[in-house]
Short mmCIF file of C-alpha atoms and ligand atoms in Angstrom, two decimals:
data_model
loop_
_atom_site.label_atom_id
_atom_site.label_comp_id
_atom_site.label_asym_id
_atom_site.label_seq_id
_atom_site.Cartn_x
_atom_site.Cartn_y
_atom_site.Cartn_z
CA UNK A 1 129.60 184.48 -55.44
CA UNK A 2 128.87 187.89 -54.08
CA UNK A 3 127.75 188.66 -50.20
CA UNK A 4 124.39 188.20 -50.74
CA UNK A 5 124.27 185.01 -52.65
CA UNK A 6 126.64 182.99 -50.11
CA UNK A 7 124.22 184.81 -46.92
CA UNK A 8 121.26 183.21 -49.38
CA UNK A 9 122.42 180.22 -50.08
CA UNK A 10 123.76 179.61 -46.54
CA UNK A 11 119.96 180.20 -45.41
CA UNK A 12 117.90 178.53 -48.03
CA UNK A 13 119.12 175.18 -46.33
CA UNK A 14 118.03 175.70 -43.20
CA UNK A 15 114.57 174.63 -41.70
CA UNK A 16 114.26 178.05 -40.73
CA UNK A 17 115.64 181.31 -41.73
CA UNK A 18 114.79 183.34 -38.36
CA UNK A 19 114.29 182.71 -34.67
CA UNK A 20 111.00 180.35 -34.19
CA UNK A 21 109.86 177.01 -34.19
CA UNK A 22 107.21 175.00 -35.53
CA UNK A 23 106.11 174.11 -31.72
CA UNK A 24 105.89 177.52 -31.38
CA UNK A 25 103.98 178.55 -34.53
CA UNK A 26 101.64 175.99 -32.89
CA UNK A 27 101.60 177.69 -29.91
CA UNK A 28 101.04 181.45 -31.27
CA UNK A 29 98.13 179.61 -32.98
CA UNK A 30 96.42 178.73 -29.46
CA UNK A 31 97.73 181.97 -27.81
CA UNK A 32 95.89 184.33 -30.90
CA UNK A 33 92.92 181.64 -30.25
CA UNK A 34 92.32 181.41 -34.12
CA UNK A 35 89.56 178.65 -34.65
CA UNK A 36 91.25 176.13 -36.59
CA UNK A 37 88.23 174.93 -39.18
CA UNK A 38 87.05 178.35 -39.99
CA UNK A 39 88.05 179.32 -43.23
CA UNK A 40 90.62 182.19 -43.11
CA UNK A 41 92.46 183.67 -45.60
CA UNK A 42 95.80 184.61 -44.45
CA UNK A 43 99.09 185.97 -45.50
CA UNK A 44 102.59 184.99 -44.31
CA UNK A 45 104.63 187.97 -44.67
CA UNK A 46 108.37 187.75 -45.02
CA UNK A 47 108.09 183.56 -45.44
CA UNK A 48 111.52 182.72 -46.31
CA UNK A 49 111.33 178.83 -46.99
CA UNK A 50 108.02 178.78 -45.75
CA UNK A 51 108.67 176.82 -42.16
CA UNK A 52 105.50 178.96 -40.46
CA UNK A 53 103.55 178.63 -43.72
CA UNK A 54 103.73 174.70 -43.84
CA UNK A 55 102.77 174.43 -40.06
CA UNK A 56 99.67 177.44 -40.96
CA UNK A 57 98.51 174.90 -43.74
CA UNK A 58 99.09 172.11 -41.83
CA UNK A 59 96.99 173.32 -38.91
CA UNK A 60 94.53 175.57 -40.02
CA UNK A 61 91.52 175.64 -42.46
CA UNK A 62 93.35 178.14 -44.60
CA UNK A 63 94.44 180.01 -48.10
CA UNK A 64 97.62 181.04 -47.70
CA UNK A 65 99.60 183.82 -49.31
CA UNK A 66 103.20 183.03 -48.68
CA UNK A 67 105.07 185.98 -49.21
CA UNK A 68 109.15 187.38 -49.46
CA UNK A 69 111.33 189.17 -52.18
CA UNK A 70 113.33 186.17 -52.84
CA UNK A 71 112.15 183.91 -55.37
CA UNK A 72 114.50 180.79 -54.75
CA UNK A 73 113.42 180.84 -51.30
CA UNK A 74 109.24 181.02 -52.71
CA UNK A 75 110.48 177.99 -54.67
CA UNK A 76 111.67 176.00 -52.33
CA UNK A 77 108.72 176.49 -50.40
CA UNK A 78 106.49 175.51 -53.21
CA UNK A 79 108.49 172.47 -53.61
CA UNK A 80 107.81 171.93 -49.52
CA UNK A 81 104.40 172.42 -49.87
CA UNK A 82 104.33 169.95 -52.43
CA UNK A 83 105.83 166.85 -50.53
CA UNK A 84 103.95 167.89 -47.27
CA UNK A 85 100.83 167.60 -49.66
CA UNK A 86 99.54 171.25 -48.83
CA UNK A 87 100.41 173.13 -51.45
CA UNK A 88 96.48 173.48 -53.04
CA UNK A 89 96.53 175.64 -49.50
CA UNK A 90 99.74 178.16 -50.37
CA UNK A 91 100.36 180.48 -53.01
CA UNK A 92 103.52 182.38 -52.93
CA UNK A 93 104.09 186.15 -54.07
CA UNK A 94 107.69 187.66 -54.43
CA UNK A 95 107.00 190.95 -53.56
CA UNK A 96 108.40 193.20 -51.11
CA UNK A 97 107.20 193.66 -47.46
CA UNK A 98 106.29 197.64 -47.93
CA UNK A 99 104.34 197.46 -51.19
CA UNK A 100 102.31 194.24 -50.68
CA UNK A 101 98.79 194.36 -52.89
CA UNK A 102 96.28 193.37 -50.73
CA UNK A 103 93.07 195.12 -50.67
CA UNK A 104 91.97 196.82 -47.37
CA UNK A 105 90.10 194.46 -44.96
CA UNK A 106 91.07 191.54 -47.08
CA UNK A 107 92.80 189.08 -45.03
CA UNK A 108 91.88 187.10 -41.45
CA UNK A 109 94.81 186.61 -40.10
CA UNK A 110 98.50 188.50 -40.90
CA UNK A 111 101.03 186.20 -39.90
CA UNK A 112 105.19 187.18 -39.87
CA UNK A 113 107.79 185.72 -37.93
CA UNK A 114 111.06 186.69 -37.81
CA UNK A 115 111.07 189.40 -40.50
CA UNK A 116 108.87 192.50 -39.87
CA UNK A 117 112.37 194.19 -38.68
CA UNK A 118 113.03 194.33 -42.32
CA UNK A 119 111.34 197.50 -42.57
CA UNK A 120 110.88 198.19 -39.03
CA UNK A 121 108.10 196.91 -36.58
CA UNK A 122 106.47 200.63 -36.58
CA UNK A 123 106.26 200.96 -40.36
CA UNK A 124 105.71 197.60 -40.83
CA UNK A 125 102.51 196.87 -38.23
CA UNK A 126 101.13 200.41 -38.82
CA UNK A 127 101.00 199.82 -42.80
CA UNK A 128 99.87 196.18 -42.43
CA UNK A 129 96.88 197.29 -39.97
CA UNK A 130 94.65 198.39 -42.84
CA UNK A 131 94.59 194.15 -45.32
CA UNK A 132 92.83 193.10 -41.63
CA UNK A 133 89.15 192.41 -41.71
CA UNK A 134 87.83 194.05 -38.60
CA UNK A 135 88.62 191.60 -35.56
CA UNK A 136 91.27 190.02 -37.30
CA UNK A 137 94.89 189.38 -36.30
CA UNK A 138 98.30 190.17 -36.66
CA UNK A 139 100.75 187.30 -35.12
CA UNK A 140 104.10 188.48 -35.18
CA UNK A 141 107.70 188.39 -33.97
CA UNK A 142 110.29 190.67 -33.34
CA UNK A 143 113.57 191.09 -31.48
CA UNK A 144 113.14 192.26 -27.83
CA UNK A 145 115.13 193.23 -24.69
CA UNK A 146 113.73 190.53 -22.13
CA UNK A 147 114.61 193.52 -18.98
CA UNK A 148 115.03 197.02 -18.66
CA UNK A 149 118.67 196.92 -18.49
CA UNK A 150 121.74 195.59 -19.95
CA UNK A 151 125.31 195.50 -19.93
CA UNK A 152 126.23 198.66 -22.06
CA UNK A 153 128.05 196.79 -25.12
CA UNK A 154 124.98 194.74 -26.29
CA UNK A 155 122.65 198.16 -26.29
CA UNK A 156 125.72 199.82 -28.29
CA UNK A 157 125.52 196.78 -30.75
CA UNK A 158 121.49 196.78 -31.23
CA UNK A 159 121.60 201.35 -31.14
CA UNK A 160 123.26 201.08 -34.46
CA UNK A 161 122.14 197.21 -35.74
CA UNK A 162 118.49 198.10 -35.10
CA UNK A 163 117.35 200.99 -33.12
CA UNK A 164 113.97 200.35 -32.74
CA UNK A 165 114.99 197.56 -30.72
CA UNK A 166 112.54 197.69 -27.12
CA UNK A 167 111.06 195.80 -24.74
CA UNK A 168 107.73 193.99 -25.51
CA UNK A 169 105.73 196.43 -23.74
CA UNK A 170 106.73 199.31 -25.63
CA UNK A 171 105.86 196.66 -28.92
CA UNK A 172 102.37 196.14 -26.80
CA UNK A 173 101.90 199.97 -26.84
CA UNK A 174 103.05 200.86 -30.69
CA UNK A 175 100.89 198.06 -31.39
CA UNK A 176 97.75 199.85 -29.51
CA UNK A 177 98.99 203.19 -31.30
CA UNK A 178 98.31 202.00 -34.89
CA UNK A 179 94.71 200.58 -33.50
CA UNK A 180 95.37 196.77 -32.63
CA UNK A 181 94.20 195.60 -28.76
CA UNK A 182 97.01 193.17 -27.93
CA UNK A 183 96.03 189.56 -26.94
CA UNK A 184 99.30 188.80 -25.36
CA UNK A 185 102.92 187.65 -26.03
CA UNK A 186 105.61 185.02 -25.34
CA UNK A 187 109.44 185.02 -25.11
CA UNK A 188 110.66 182.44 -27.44
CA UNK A 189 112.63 179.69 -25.65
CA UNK A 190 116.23 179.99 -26.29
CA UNK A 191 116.48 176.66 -28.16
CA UNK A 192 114.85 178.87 -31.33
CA UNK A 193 117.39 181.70 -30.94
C1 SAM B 1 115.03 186.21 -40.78
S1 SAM B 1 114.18 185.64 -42.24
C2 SAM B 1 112.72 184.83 -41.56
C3 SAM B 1 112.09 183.90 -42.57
C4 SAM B 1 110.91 183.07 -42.04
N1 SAM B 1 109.80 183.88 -41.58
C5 SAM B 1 111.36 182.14 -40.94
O1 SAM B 1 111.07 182.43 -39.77
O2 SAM B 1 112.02 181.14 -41.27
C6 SAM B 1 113.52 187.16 -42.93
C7 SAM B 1 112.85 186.96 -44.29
O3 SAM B 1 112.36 188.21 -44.74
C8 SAM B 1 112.63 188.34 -46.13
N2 SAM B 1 112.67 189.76 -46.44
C9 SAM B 1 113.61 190.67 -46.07
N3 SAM B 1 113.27 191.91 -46.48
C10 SAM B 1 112.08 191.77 -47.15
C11 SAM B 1 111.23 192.67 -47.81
N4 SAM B 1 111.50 193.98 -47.86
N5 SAM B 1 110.10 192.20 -48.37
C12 SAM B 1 109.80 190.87 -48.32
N6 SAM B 1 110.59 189.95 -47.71
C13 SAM B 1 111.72 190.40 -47.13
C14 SAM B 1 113.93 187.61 -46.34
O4 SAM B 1 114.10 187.21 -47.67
C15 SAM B 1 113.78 186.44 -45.38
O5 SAM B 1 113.19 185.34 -46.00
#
């Protein structure tokens, strides 16, 4: 087995493959205010196994395209779907992140946890902006500093792991730069780290 299989295979079990929860899907839900019986069409970018996606179709009045570049992890979810009795709600779509086929103003909501850093929370938000119906939302997460300092090894690590690494107000304003109004944000609780 190669690097990437083991990292893959390691993952694929896992109720998650990033930082969230489902509590807190829930709660970026009621934070975005999305009306929960309007019908929305909505994409999951970045999916993984599909832990956000089951809570979206759980939850919401929704069509759901559930999408990552890994195909065992889209079939996994499909099998998910299946014995949470949602999957009429989800269809999944290997594709990558920065060549997704949605037409402009297509989609309600644009939802991505854990995974936007993939191709970079500028790139990724400013390219996304355009599938949104105007007044619809992007809910997304993304690694933050929590203050404006810290201890000089751990901003060495991030400089070279990710260096768009910032603090949620700088998010807030590259966010208002590519023409979103922010609603607001929260720090995951440490339990999801
Ligand atoms: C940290 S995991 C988060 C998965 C899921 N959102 C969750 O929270 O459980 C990041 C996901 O992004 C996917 N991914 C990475 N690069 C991608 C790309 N360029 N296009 C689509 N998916 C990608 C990975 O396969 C993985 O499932």
């Amino acid at each position: 087995m190669d690097d990437f299989t083991l990292l893959m295979d390691l993952h694929k079990q896992g109720h998650r493959q990033g930082p969230g929860g489902d509590a807190e899907t829930e709660l970026a839900i009621n934070l975005a205010m999305i009306e929960r019986t309007d019908p929305l069409k909505v994409a999951d970018i970045g999916c993984g196994t599909g832990a956000s996606t089951l809570v979206l179709a759980r939850l919401l009045n929704a069509q759901i395209t559930a999408v990552d570049f890994l195909q065992d992890f889209l079939d996994l979810l499909n099998e998910r779907a299946e014995s949470a009795g949602v999957a009429d709600r989800i269809s999944t779509l290997a594709c990558s992140m920065d060549n997704l086929p949605f037409a402009n103003e297509e989609l309600d909501v644009i939802w991505s946890e854990g995974a936007v850093y993939n191709i970079g929370f500028e790139k990724g938000v400013a390219e996304w902006q355009r599938f949104l119906k105007p007044g619809g939302l992007l809910v997304t997460s993304e690694i933050t500093w929590l203050t404006d300092s810290r201890p000089a090894e751990l901003q060495k690590h991030w400089d070279s792991e990710y260096p768009e690494i910032d603090l949620a107000s700088t998010k807030m304003r590259v966010l208002e730069k590519h023409g979103y109004s922010p609603i607001g944000y929260f720090v995951l609780p440490e339990h999801c780290w």
